[in-house]
């Protein structure tokens, strides 16, 4: 199978390349990158020096659509939708890593991101969290790859939501992310010296990933859920730890809680439950497509902690997992890497 | 004034020295350190090479009590109490940096730390958070210096608790600490490679600092409060960021929330409120005795974020603040350092 | 093929597992670890939770020799030699990651490490740097896997040494290593807070890896070479950057220098030359078996900079490369991972 | 005394403020910053929130010259010279932190930085390394504050150079710097993820600080010296470690080497020699104006290692030291801070 990567010069682009270049069933035939068009691979991605790669070209859908069967679009929000539409109309399968097709309600999209110019395509898009929507992803031509924070949060809460155990309000999601989640473009806030030896919250009043969590959790729960989400920036490259506090209305035993999670996830290749008494660290999933989950019951409050690599399960790894499903391949193909530790 | 430091070879000991060696009104005359007794200063604290310091001696209360008016005890929990008692009985003033005199209820102490062998002294001890107990500290001979996490959490919540606005349960305190909070002794969990590029929660089921928070917040609130506290380890040296989620029973406006904090803290030299829309970072208080606080109201939930340096306001800086009060000195003396940035 | 790992609980043990568990031609059948014997895999190596692994057993050569064809010994220097001997005598192939069989001269070993108790085996051992000794490795039963610093330094200098271009004295090797090079056991010097935000040299007067460099470089050069080597500890997990200054006796052009390196390494799968004007960073080889090399000629001095991952090409990756050669497999098998970036 | 800071919004500006706001003899009356003009202090320097500071104004020499006696110029190279000239002509004392007046030879300046538009002022400028030029600094109106790398390197080599012990070529200066040395403006190369977990050399072919070292070392030595200097970027905020390799022509004993350094620096308040057998770490000088030096003799090669904080002794601390000298104040005033450790 031939695949292309649109907007390949960022960290999610690199992570796609890292996975796809070793994937046994696909070949990368198209790479685009405006900022780096015409530059050599050693300049764009020094770690790939010497590898035979297609050149980085400027984006021109017409010219490149022929050359691949499936495209990953890793463009900024707002820029992605029209490229996706053009590819879709040419019968290409697309995994879109932007937020453009994640929210089913275009007015909600508009509130957080700006006007949606291709709302007619929203009904074609499947939210690409395989643990929730696997069957629909298999049949989809357009998959909206989830945000990094929503991936960690929804996977941590799905068993509770599926049982209707989430309160409408009051679920606190305190998430801590490595800096690669903000992308590769430099900014004052991601300058090394402003990040090292510091931790801070950001977008406390509201973050674009909240409505995504609400949408999926409400759908799983069967009624409206509004989470209280606060992201933080941690001085590390990769990883998201989500510490989630769920006030339980029903009395529950920790054993039952574990049983619920075990049952829900017994067949999932990328979900790992920690042994009772243990909680996950981001270092245990570095470079892998795993989502590790730990559970503690404190009185009437469940503390659920999940760890993912924001660039793998939180972005490019999950995108490849979605590709595998869409192309009828084994779901875990190309995603068997073990964690780089330390 | 002459002061001594008992157990001076750890990070809180160093931080006391850093502050006291430049304090205009005191002289350090006694230093003890079992692990490093007899070793030269360059071996114990290379950054202090060349400074004229008293030698590190083994601990012998009898012999050293004469040589100072006030002692800081920076010994492990359980070890400290008897040394404190011996100093107290000799009429010395003591600021104890261990947990031994923080909990007023000896049975609570026993549950978290082990048997209390000097319970008769508990009534003499004042909990050394000047913003709460300033007047009692002035008159005290024994001050129990607060834990690092409780300092950040209680200061963030005091205005709400004083108005009786905290719910009995449901306050979530998600705290993120630098590694120096675990002390200077090496361990598997603080080995560089196990910490770098990772974030993890620990003691999720229960941490010794919880009862300390509950004690002080219940007392401020005028009725029982039980917080839901989870500490995390962050790959940085210094700093605690506490992200606190308070479900409010009463409707409240953000402006009123700010007003409440402004009023409560208008005279406090070490509390800084962030401007509306801003939240603090640990890098902004590094090496200072400040506690910075930011506020955001999200629906019926207040998000209060505080940042302290765990070694300064969270330990040794606060200990010196307490000393200043106990000795009748200007409260801020020796604590005027600005943040080292970056 | 069945392989065993003796002393598997450290970072080199983990790195061996990371590579071997995905290697298509071998199966790991034996794991020993004194410190962690009987502990579950989640406790020893949390990132491997859930994987079907043989249990960690205490070391007993008799009992385990039958169960594998080739063993990796990752034991401390001095402890390794007798285990290696016992395995060798039972006809097992061995890749020894300790220093015990690296130095051909037992009196030199004794000066740096202590008495050698199996000197008769030294003549059986091949120094496991495939770029230098490939053919001998193929036929060897005992391979002494090189030290991490010597790997980076010798590969950087081999083209010059082979042409006799190194001066007897005066080659300066200034190497900077991540902390994983010191192993997994905690110590004061590798406590997070003593390493973060700091860089320092260590063992300046003499480091055990110097004689290893001298031995191999002298052999390549055809006459005695004594390097001036200084290692440094850098606040990062992985990687060694070696900045090497070679005073050249002959006049040389940069183009010729490049040509010499290109020719020497044209067939090497794991050596990558940077484009002229570029020098390598450790981040470009993270988790890979590559050794990247950059060259700059400054007057009569060549500056050669090499970057390796100390745990991969500097230890376990190279050990697997050696295993592949010893077992007649494709040399790069299991070592095709691309760099984790960032 | 009234002082102004021109170009105050970077890291050297902050470090000047950190020191000067607590300096007992000066008052900061002027602050300029183009990029941040009109912004509140909390936005420019969050750690200074709440402090009474003059507003950040755009640069207008005419208007501000009246308001201070001495100015620090912390502008980019090339921009600084004309501002310095305008201040100088108005009779103001100036400490210039740019490179514009460091090189005595304008043609050398032109080769590395571009045309010099005020060459007539070069003869007025004194190179502001007090350990070398103290007396001339006392009488100067214009001091060219040294570069960070030259400060660490020249102080490490001055005793040898003064005795004529440096070879003309062959001195290798391998320097490792924290990221704050590159300034506060964000760039791809200082984006957190490109720096963390990585070490790399840069400007290997030639760095602007080389001619500065050559100028001062040649002058001390009494004949031409050309060093071989390579800077590296280390994932930490502050600090420069310079590992310097000096091939000695004369036989020398380590004791004599120590004696030479001890004698040279016996009266220097900011130079600290490590005990024999110890070498410095950047963490031991963090936030201080110290330059720590360690010495090891290896055969005919002296290894001299110096550690400074690039923002303090390497920039703003040294600038204040120069100011103290120029104003006839005690040289160490405002510079007594002990290291923040860890």
mmCIF file of N, CA and C in Angstrom, chain D residues 117-157:
data_model
loop_
_atom_site.group_PDB
_atom_site.id
_atom_site.type_symbol
_atom_site.label_atom_id
_atom_site.label_comp_id
_atom_site.label_asym_id
_atom_site.label_seq_id
_atom_site.Cartn_x
_atom_site.Cartn_y
_atom_site.Cartn_z
ATOM 1 N N UNK D 117 31.146 51.014 13.329
ATOM 2 C CA UNK D 117 30.824 52.391 12.968
ATOM 3 C C UNK D 117 31.339 53.423 13.977
ATOM 4 N N UNK D 118 31.942 52.970 15.075
ATOM 5 C CA UNK D 118 32.498 53.924 16.050
ATOM 6 C C UNK D 118 33.912 53.501 16.457
ATOM 7 N N UNK D 119 34.797 53.296 15.491
ATOM 8 C CA UNK D 119 36.131 52.770 15.852
ATOM 9 C C UNK D 119 36.917 53.728 16.737
ATOM 10 N N UNK D 120 36.569 55.020 16.665
ATOM 11 C CA UNK D 120 37.314 56.005 17.465
ATOM 12 C C UNK D 120 37.109 55.778 18.967
ATOM 13 N N UNK D 121 36.031 55.050 19.306
ATOM 14 C CA UNK D 121 35.745 54.826 20.720
ATOM 15 C C UNK D 121 36.496 53.616 21.275
ATOM 16 N N UNK D 122 37.058 52.804 20.369
ATOM 17 C CA UNK D 122 37.708 51.559 20.820
ATOM 18 C C UNK D 122 38.834 51.839 21.810
ATOM 19 N N UNK D 123 39.531 52.932 21.588
ATOM 20 C CA UNK D 123 40.674 53.201 22.475
ATOM 21 C C UNK D 123 40.227 53.642 23.865
ATOM 22 N N UNK D 124 38.956 54.054 23.984
ATOM 23 C CA UNK D 124 38.418 54.441 25.297
ATOM 24 C C UNK D 124 37.991 53.215 26.105
ATOM 25 N N UNK D 125 37.683 52.137 25.370
ATOM 26 C CA UNK D 125 37.075 50.984 26.031
ATOM 27 C C UNK D 125 38.114 50.127 26.755
ATOM 28 N N UNK D 126 37.765 49.714 27.961
ATOM 29 C CA UNK D 126 38.604 48.777 28.702
ATOM 30 C C UNK D 126 37.896 47.434 28.725
ATOM 31 N N UNK D 127 38.638 46.349 28.479
ATOM 32 C CA UNK D 127 38.079 44.998 28.501
ATOM 33 C C UNK D 127 37.781 44.637 29.959
ATOM 34 N N UNK D 128 36.519 44.408 30.257
ATOM 35 C CA UNK D 128 36.074 44.378 31.651
ATOM 36 C C UNK D 128 36.250 43.076 32.398
ATOM 37 N N UNK D 129 37.455 42.551 32.388
ATOM 38 C CA UNK D 129 37.743 41.381 33.210
ATOM 39 C C UNK D 129 38.569 41.873 34.386
ATOM 40 N N UNK D 130 37.947 42.106 35.541
ATOM 41 C CA UNK D 130 38.650 42.757 36.655
ATOM 42 C C UNK D 130 39.917 42.040 37.088
ATOM 43 N N UNK D 131 39.930 40.713 36.990
ATOM 44 C CA UNK D 131 41.113 39.971 37.419
ATOM 45 C C UNK D 131 42.319 40.308 36.538
ATOM 46 N N UNK D 132 42.073 40.842 35.352
ATOM 47 C CA UNK D 132 43.172 41.200 34.447
ATOM 48 C C UNK D 132 43.382 42.722 34.399
ATOM 49 N N UNK D 133 42.277 43.457 34.335
ATOM 50 C CA UNK D 133 42.389 44.894 34.064
ATOM 51 C C UNK D 133 41.800 45.773 35.163
ATOM 52 N N UNK D 134 41.848 45.340 36.405
ATOM 53 C CA UNK D 134 41.149 46.035 37.480
ATOM 54 C C UNK D 134 41.451 47.534 37.535
ATOM 55 N N UNK D 135 42.705 47.870 37.500
ATOM 56 C CA UNK D 135 43.038 49.283 37.695
ATOM 57 C C UNK D 135 42.513 50.155 36.561
ATOM 58 N N UNK D 136 42.633 49.640 35.338
ATOM 59 C CA UNK D 136 42.146 50.421 34.206
ATOM 60 C C UNK D 136 40.614 50.550 34.237
ATOM 61 N N UNK D 137 39.949 49.524 34.739
ATOM 62 C CA UNK D 137 38.485 49.584 34.837
ATOM 63 C C UNK D 137 38.059 50.689 35.806
ATOM 64 N N UNK D 138 38.784 50.789 36.925
ATOM 65 C CA UNK D 138 38.453 51.833 37.904
ATOM 66 C C UNK D 138 38.390 53.217 37.262
ATOM 67 N N UNK D 139 39.281 53.457 36.334
ATOM 68 C CA UNK D 139 39.327 54.791 35.739
ATOM 69 C C UNK D 139 38.529 54.929 34.444
ATOM 70 N N UNK D 140 37.857 53.861 34.032
ATOM 71 C CA UNK D 140 37.242 53.886 32.705
ATOM 72 C C UNK D 140 35.856 54.508 32.693
ATOM 73 N N UNK D 141 35.504 55.081 31.549
ATOM 74 C CA UNK D 141 34.124 55.520 31.338
ATOM 75 C C UNK D 141 33.363 54.506 30.507
ATOM 76 N N UNK D 142 34.087 53.711 29.747
ATOM 77 C CA UNK D 142 33.442 52.709 28.900
ATOM 78 C C UNK D 142 34.121 51.363 29.118
ATOM 79 N N UNK D 143 33.339 50.436 29.614
ATOM 80 C CA UNK D 143 33.870 49.091 29.840
ATOM 81 C C UNK D 143 33.166 48.120 28.912
ATOM 82 N N UNK D 144 33.964 47.323 28.190
ATOM 83 C CA UNK D 144 33.418 46.279 27.326
ATOM 84 C C UNK D 144 33.348 45.004 28.149
ATOM 85 N N UNK D 145 32.147 44.635 28.534
ATOM 86 C CA UNK D 145 31.988 43.452 29.380
ATOM 87 C C UNK D 145 32.314 42.204 28.559
ATOM 88 N N UNK D 146 33.157 41.309 29.082
ATOM 89 C CA UNK D 146 33.618 40.162 28.287
ATOM 90 C C UNK D 146 32.489 39.202 27.930
ATOM 91 N N UNK D 147 32.708 38.418 26.896
ATOM 92 C CA UNK D 147 31.812 37.345 26.545
ATOM 93 C C UNK D 147 31.834 36.261 27.608
ATOM 94 N N UNK D 148 30.806 35.441 27.625
ATOM 95 C CA UNK D 148 30.703 34.408 28.657
ATOM 96 C C UNK D 148 31.792 33.366 28.498
ATOM 97 N N UNK D 149 31.975 32.846 27.281
ATOM 98 C CA UNK D 149 33.021 31.836 27.091
ATOM 99 C C UNK D 149 34.409 32.394 27.396
ATOM 100 N N UNK D 150 34.751 33.594 26.868
ATOM 101 C CA UNK D 150 36.084 34.128 27.183
ATOM 102 C C UNK D 150 36.313 34.292 28.689
ATOM 103 N N UNK D 151 35.274 34.681 29.435
ATOM 104 C CA UNK D 151 35.467 34.841 30.876
ATOM 105 C C UNK D 151 35.944 33.536 31.508
ATOM 106 N N UNK D 152 35.226 32.450 31.214
ATOM 107 C CA UNK D 152 35.617 31.168 31.803
ATOM 108 C C UNK D 152 36.975 30.689 31.326
ATOM 109 N N UNK D 153 37.267 30.941 30.058
ATOM 110 C CA UNK D 153 38.515 30.432 29.482
ATOM 111 C C UNK D 153 39.722 31.249 29.923
ATOM 112 N N UNK D 154 39.588 32.567 29.875
ATOM 113 C CA UNK D 154 40.751 33.407 30.206
ATOM 114 C C UNK D 154 41.110 33.269 31.682
ATOM 115 N N UNK D 155 40.085 33.237 32.553
ATOM 116 C CA UNK D 155 40.396 33.083 33.970
ATOM 117 C C UNK D 155 41.070 31.734 34.238
ATOM 118 N N UNK D 156 40.691 30.710 33.472
ATOM 119 C CA UNK D 156 41.322 29.400 33.663
ATOM 120 C C UNK D 156 42.768 29.398 33.202
ATOM 121 N N UNK D 157 43.093 30.253 32.251
ATOM 122 C CA UNK D 157 44.429 30.204 31.639
ATOM 123 C C UNK D 157 45.353 31.343 32.054
#
